[in-house]
Coordinates of C-alpha atoms and ligand atoms in Angstrom, one line a residue:
X1 CA 14.6 39.6 84.3
X2 CA 12.1 39.9 81.5
X3 CA 13.0 42.6 78.9
X4 CA 10.8 45.7 78.8
X5 CA 8.1 45.6 76.1
X6 CA 9.3 46.4 72.5
X7 CA 7.9 46.2 69.0
X8 CA 9.6 43.8 66.6
X9 CA 10.2 44.0 62.8
X10 CA 12.1 41.6 60.5
X11 CA 12.8 43.4 57.3
X12 CA 13.6 41.6 54.1
X13 CA 16.2 44.0 52.8
X14 CA 19.0 46.1 54.2
X15 CA 17.3 49.2 52.8
X16 CA 14.2 48.5 54.8
X17 CA 16.3 47.9 58.0
X18 CA 18.1 51.2 57.4
X19 CA 14.8 53.0 56.9
X20 CA 13.4 51.6 60.2
X21 CA 16.6 52.7 62.0
X22 CA 16.5 56.1 60.5
X23 CA 12.8 56.5 61.5
X24 CA 13.2 55.4 65.1
X25 CA 16.7 56.7 65.9
X26 CA 18.1 55.7 69.2
X27 CA 14.7 54.2 70.2
X28 CA 15.6 51.2 67.8
X29 CA 18.1 48.4 68.2
X30 CA 19.4 46.0 65.6
X31 CA 19.4 42.3 66.6
X32 CA 21.7 39.8 64.9
X33 CA 22.4 36.6 66.9
X34 CA 21.1 38.2 70.1
X35 CA 23.9 36.7 72.2
X36 CA 25.0 40.1 73.5
X37 CA 21.8 42.1 73.0
X38 CA 19.4 39.8 74.8
X39 CA 21.4 39.8 78.1
X40 CA 21.5 43.6 77.8
X41 CA 17.7 43.7 77.3
X42 CA 17.1 41.2 80.1
X43 CA 19.2 43.2 82.5
X44 CA 17.2 46.3 81.3
X45 CA 20.5 48.1 80.5
X46 CA 18.7 49.1 77.3
X47 CA 15.0 49.3 76.6
X48 CA 14.5 50.0 72.9
X49 CA 11.0 50.7 71.6
X50 CA 11.8 48.7 68.4
X51 CA 14.0 45.7 67.7
X52 CA 15.0 45.3 64.1
X53 CA 15.9 41.7 63.3
X54 CA 18.5 41.2 60.5
X55 CA 17.8 37.4 60.4
X56 CA 15.5 37.4 57.4
X57 CA 17.7 39.5 55.1
X58 CA 19.1 37.3 52.3
X59 CA 22.7 37.9 51.3
X60 CA 23.9 39.2 54.7
X61 CA 25.6 35.9 55.6
X62 CA 28.0 33.7 53.8
X63 CA 31.6 33.9 52.5
X64 CA 32.9 34.7 49.0
X65 CA 36.1 35.6 47.3
X66 CA 36.5 39.0 45.6
X67 CA 39.9 39.2 44.0
X68 CA 42.5 39.7 46.7
X69 CA 39.8 39.8 49.5
X70 CA 37.5 37.4 51.3
X71 CA 34.1 39.0 51.9
X72 CA 32.2 37.7 55.0
X73 CA 28.6 38.7 55.5
X74 CA 27.9 40.4 58.8
X75 CA 25.3 37.8 59.7
X76 CA 27.7 34.9 59.2
X77 CA 27.7 32.9 62.5
X78 CA 30.8 32.2 64.5
X79 CA 30.3 28.5 63.8
X80 CA 30.4 29.1 60.0
X81 CA 33.4 31.5 60.3
X82 CA 35.4 29.0 62.4
X83 CA 34.8 26.2 60.0
X84 CA 34.5 27.7 56.5
X85 CA 37.2 26.3 54.2
X86 CA 37.9 29.7 52.5
X87 CA 38.4 31.4 55.8
X88 CA 40.6 28.6 57.1
X89 CA 42.7 28.9 53.9
X90 CA 43.0 32.6 53.5
X91 CA 42.3 34.1 57.0
X92 CA 43.3 31.3 59.3
X93 CA 43.8 33.7 62.2
X94 CA 40.1 34.7 62.2
X95 CA 39.0 31.0 62.0
X96 CA 41.2 30.1 64.9
X97 CA 40.1 33.1 67.1
X98 CA 36.4 32.4 66.3
X99 CA 36.8 28.8 67.4
X100 CA 37.7 30.2 70.9
X101 CA 34.5 32.3 71.2
X102 CA 32.3 31.2 74.1
X103 CA 30.7 27.7 73.6
X104 CA 29.2 25.8 70.7
X105 CA 25.6 27.0 71.3
X106 CA 26.7 30.7 71.3
X107 CA 28.9 30.1 68.3
X108 CA 25.8 28.7 66.4
X109 CA 23.8 31.9 67.1
X110 CA 26.3 34.8 67.5
X111 CA 27.5 36.5 64.3
X112 CA 30.8 38.2 63.2
X113 CA 29.0 41.4 62.5
X114 CA 27.2 41.4 65.9
X115 CA 30.4 40.8 67.8
X116 CA 32.3 43.6 66.0
X117 CA 29.4 46.1 66.3
X118 CA 29.1 45.2 70.0
X119 CA 32.8 46.1 70.4
X120 CA 33.4 44.5 73.8
X121 CA 37.2 44.9 74.4
X122 CA 37.3 41.4 75.9
X123 CA 35.6 40.0 72.7
X124 CA 37.8 37.7 70.7
X125 CA 37.2 39.0 67.2
X126 CA 38.4 42.6 67.2
X127 CA 42.1 41.6 67.5
X128 CA 42.2 39.2 64.5
X129 CA 40.1 41.6 62.3
X130 CA 42.5 44.4 63.2
X131 CA 45.6 42.3 62.7
X132 CA 44.4 41.1 59.3
X133 CA 43.8 44.7 58.1
X134 CA 40.1 44.2 57.5
X135 CA 37.8 46.8 56.0
X136 CA 34.2 47.0 57.4
X137 CA 31.4 47.9 55.1
X138 CA 28.5 49.9 56.5
X139 CA 25.2 50.9 54.9
X140 CA 23.1 53.9 56.0
X141 CA 20.6 56.3 54.5
X142 CA 23.5 58.1 52.7
X143 CA 24.7 54.8 51.1
X144 CA 27.6 52.5 51.6
X145 CA 30.9 53.4 53.1
X146 CA 34.1 51.4 54.0
X147 CA 35.8 51.8 57.3
X148 CA 39.3 50.5 58.0
X149 CA 39.5 48.2 61.0
X150 CA 42.1 50.7 62.4
X151 CA 39.4 53.4 62.5
X152 CA 36.4 51.1 63.5
X153 CA 37.0 50.6 67.2
X154 CA 36.6 53.9 68.9
X155 CA 36.2 53.2 72.6
X156 CA 34.7 50.7 75.1
X157 CA 31.5 49.3 73.3
X158 CA 31.8 52.2 70.8
X159 CA 32.5 51.9 67.0
X160 CA 32.7 54.3 64.1
X161 CA 29.2 53.0 63.0
X162 CA 26.6 55.8 62.9
X163 CA 23.3 55.2 64.8
X164 CA 21.6 54.8 61.4
X165 CA 24.1 52.5 59.9
X166 CA 24.2 48.7 59.6
X167 CA 27.4 46.7 59.3
X168 CA 26.9 44.5 56.2
X169 CA 30.3 43.0 55.3
X170 CA 33.7 42.4 56.6
X171 CA 36.4 42.4 53.8
X172 CA 39.7 40.7 54.7
X173 CA 42.8 40.8 52.5
X174 CA 43.8 37.2 51.9
X175 CA 46.7 36.0 54.0
X176 CA 47.1 32.7 52.1
X177 CA 50.0 30.6 53.4
X178 CA 50.5 32.7 56.6
X179 CA 50.8 30.8 59.9
X180 CA 48.3 31.8 62.5
X181 CA 47.6 31.3 66.2
X182 CA 45.2 32.8 68.8
X183 CA 46.4 32.4 72.3
X184 CA 43.6 33.0 74.8
X185 CA 44.2 33.1 78.5
X186 CA 41.2 32.1 80.7
X187 CA 40.8 30.6 84.1
X188 CA 37.8 28.6 83.1
X189 CA 37.0 27.1 79.7
X190 CA 34.5 29.2 77.6
X191 CA 35.3 32.3 79.7
X192 CA 35.9 35.7 78.2
X193 CA 39.6 36.4 77.6
X194 CA 41.5 37.8 80.5
X195 CA 44.1 38.7 77.8
X196 CA 44.5 37.1 74.3
X197 CA 46.9 37.5 71.5
X198 CA 46.1 37.1 67.8
X199 CA 49.3 36.5 65.7
X200 CA 49.8 35.7 62.1
X201 CA 53.2 35.5 60.4
X202 CA 54.6 35.0 56.9
X203 CA 57.7 32.9 56.9
X204 CA 60.6 33.0 54.5
X205 CA 62.5 29.8 55.5
X206 CA 63.5 30.3 59.1
X207 CA 63.0 34.0 59.0
X208 CA 59.8 35.9 59.9
X209 CA 59.3 38.1 56.8
X210 CA 56.1 39.8 58.2
X211 CA 54.1 39.6 61.4
X212 CA 50.8 41.1 62.4
X213 CA 49.6 41.0 66.0
X214 CA 46.4 42.0 67.7
X215 CA 45.8 42.2 71.4
X216 CA 42.5 41.4 73.2
X217 CA 41.5 43.1 76.5
X218 CA 44.6 45.3 76.7
X219 CA 42.7 48.6 76.5
X220 CA 39.3 50.0 75.8
X221 CA 39.6 48.7 72.2
X222 CA 41.5 45.9 70.5
X223 CA 45.1 47.0 69.8
X224 CA 47.9 46.2 67.4
X225 CA 51.4 45.4 68.8
X226 CA 53.2 47.6 66.3
X227 CA 56.6 47.5 68.0
X228 CA 56.6 43.8 68.2
X229 CA 55.6 43.5 64.5
X230 CA 58.5 45.8 63.5
X231 CA 61.0 43.9 65.7
X232 CA 59.9 40.6 64.2
X233 CA 60.1 41.6 60.6
X234 CA 63.3 40.0 59.3
X235 CA 64.2 38.2 62.5
X236 CA 64.7 34.5 63.0
X237 CA 61.7 32.5 64.2
X238 CA 63.6 31.3 67.3
X239 CA 62.6 31.3 71.0
X240 CA 65.2 33.9 71.8
X241 CA 64.5 36.3 69.0
X242 CA 60.7 36.0 69.3
X243 CA 60.9 36.4 73.1
X244 CA 63.0 39.5 72.8
X245 CA 60.5 41.0 70.3
X246 CA 57.5 40.0 72.5
X247 CA 59.0 41.9 75.4
X248 CA 57.5 45.1 73.8
X249 CA 54.0 43.6 73.6
X250 CA 52.5 45.8 76.4
X251 CA 53.9 49.0 74.9
X252 CA 51.1 51.6 74.6
X253 CA 48.5 49.4 76.3
X254 CA 46.2 50.4 79.0
X255 CA 44.5 47.2 80.3
X256 CA 41.8 47.1 83.0
X257 CA 42.3 45.9 86.6
X258 CA 39.5 43.7 87.8
X259 CA 38.8 40.5 89.7
X260 CA 40.5 38.5 87.0
X261 CA 43.8 40.4 87.2
X262 CA 45.5 43.7 87.8
X263 CA 46.7 45.8 84.9
X264 CA 50.4 44.9 85.4
X265 CA 49.5 41.2 85.5
X266 CA 47.7 41.7 82.2
X267 CA 50.8 43.4 80.8
X268 CA 52.9 40.5 81.9
X269 CA 50.4 38.1 80.2
X270 CA 50.6 40.1 77.0
X271 CA 54.3 39.6 76.7
X272 CA 54.2 35.9 77.5
X273 CA 51.2 35.2 75.3
X274 CA 52.7 37.1 72.4
X275 CA 55.8 35.0 72.5
X276 CA 53.7 31.8 72.6
X277 CA 51.3 33.0 69.9
X278 CA 54.1 34.1 67.5
X279 CA 56.1 30.9 68.0
X280 CA 52.9 28.8 67.5
X281 CA 52.0 30.8 64.4
X282 CA 55.5 30.1 63.0
X283 CA 55.0 26.4 63.7
X284 CA 57.7 26.4 66.4
Ligands
FAD1 C1 27.6 33.5 78.0 C2 28.3 34.2 76.9 C3 29.7 34.1 76.7 C4 30.3 34.8 75.6 N1 31.6 34.6 75.5 C5 32.3 35.2 74.5 C6 33.7 35.0 74.3 O1 34.4 34.3 75.0 N2 34.3 35.8 73.3 C7 33.6 36.6 72.5 O2 34.2 37.2 71.6 N3 32.2 36.8 72.6 C8 31.6 36.1 73.6 N4 30.2 36.3 73.8 C9 29.5 37.2 72.8 C10 29.1 36.5 71.5 O3 30.3 36.4 70.7 C11 28.1 37.3 70.7 O4 27.7 36.5 69.7 C12 28.6 38.6 70.1 O5 29.2 39.5 71.0 C13 27.4 39.4 69.5 O6 27.0 38.8 68.3 P1 25.4 38.6 68.0 O7 25.3 38.3 66.6 O8 24.8 37.7 69.0 O9 24.9 40.2 68.2 P2 23.7 40.8 69.0 O10 23.6 40.3 70.4 O11 22.4 40.5 68.2 O12 24.0 42.3 68.9 C14 25.1 42.9 69.6 C15 25.1 44.4 69.4 O13 25.5 44.7 68.0 C16 24.5 45.4 67.3 N5 24.5 44.8 66.0 C17 24.4 43.5 65.7 N6 24.6 43.3 64.4 C18 24.8 44.5 63.8 C19 25.0 44.9 62.5 N7 25.1 44.0 61.5 N8 25.1 46.2 62.2 C20 25.0 47.1 63.3 N9 24.9 46.8 64.6 C21 24.7 45.4 64.8 C22 23.2 45.2 68.1 O14 22.4 46.3 68.0 C23 23.8 45.1 69.5 O15 24.0 46.4 70.0 C24 29.6 35.6 74.8 C25 28.2 35.7 74.9 C26 27.5 35.0 76.0 C27 26.1 35.2 76.1

């Protein structure tokens, strides 16, 4: 279907974009890479009067270091995130998960900020951002505020962003030297995750000193597997020990049932994929 008619602006600054959002309220929609918004418009699930394109705003994309953090602009494409040397070195989990998003064409257009703001529970980027303890930076008429990833994902397709706010940056504490793996379960290549597990571990010899694990599509938002993380801390990186810890991966989850799998099947997958992801992250 062809989208309903809308006006289009491409502001040069975040302030102009925020002002346009404030003026038009819920009649306006931000467009980043358009990879989720355009299908929504074409299906006429949303018909905004105004589309505000962030594509001409300088400084909203790119990656830089800021002391202990990596700072990734919201408009940085999936392709750049997956391949950027700083992200590969200091936040390998995010680079690996991003390499699993959709196909190369979508990865060249879609953006990290767009994916997080869209908040699809089957999206691949919420779980690694959560596991890495990121902070999301939003700008609105009242100024700039920082939102912890733990507080960002509110519900299905719902985030803590206000209607008049734009996500500008994603700040990730450096996890230099941590092993990382994103285990995505799909029936067909390039499909959305039926379930996926984002795992990153810090090893001390043969022992897992720290582990951080995020789950994709195990509820209405990405989730942390806190019990597994606690069990893994200080345990040996063996198949037995990791398997025992991963048995708690479905604790506190509420996955959907659909044509790709029933909820209890997804819970089984979470346990199996967590074991695989942690062992792979630990290089086993
Ligand atoms: C065929 C297909 C397969 C896909 N498969 C996967 C997959 O396997 N895994 C996966 O994770 N994703 C997948 N995607 C989604 C893809 O990753 C999108 O790129 C992503 O979800 C949205 O990013 P975008 O930059 O294109 O955002 P857009 O489509 O431009 O925007 C998405 C939403 O976020 C809002 N928004 C965008 N940027 C901002 C911002 N900076 N501040 C505030 N609000 C903002 C928009 O208003 C809109 O509501 C797929 C998409 C398609 C079309």
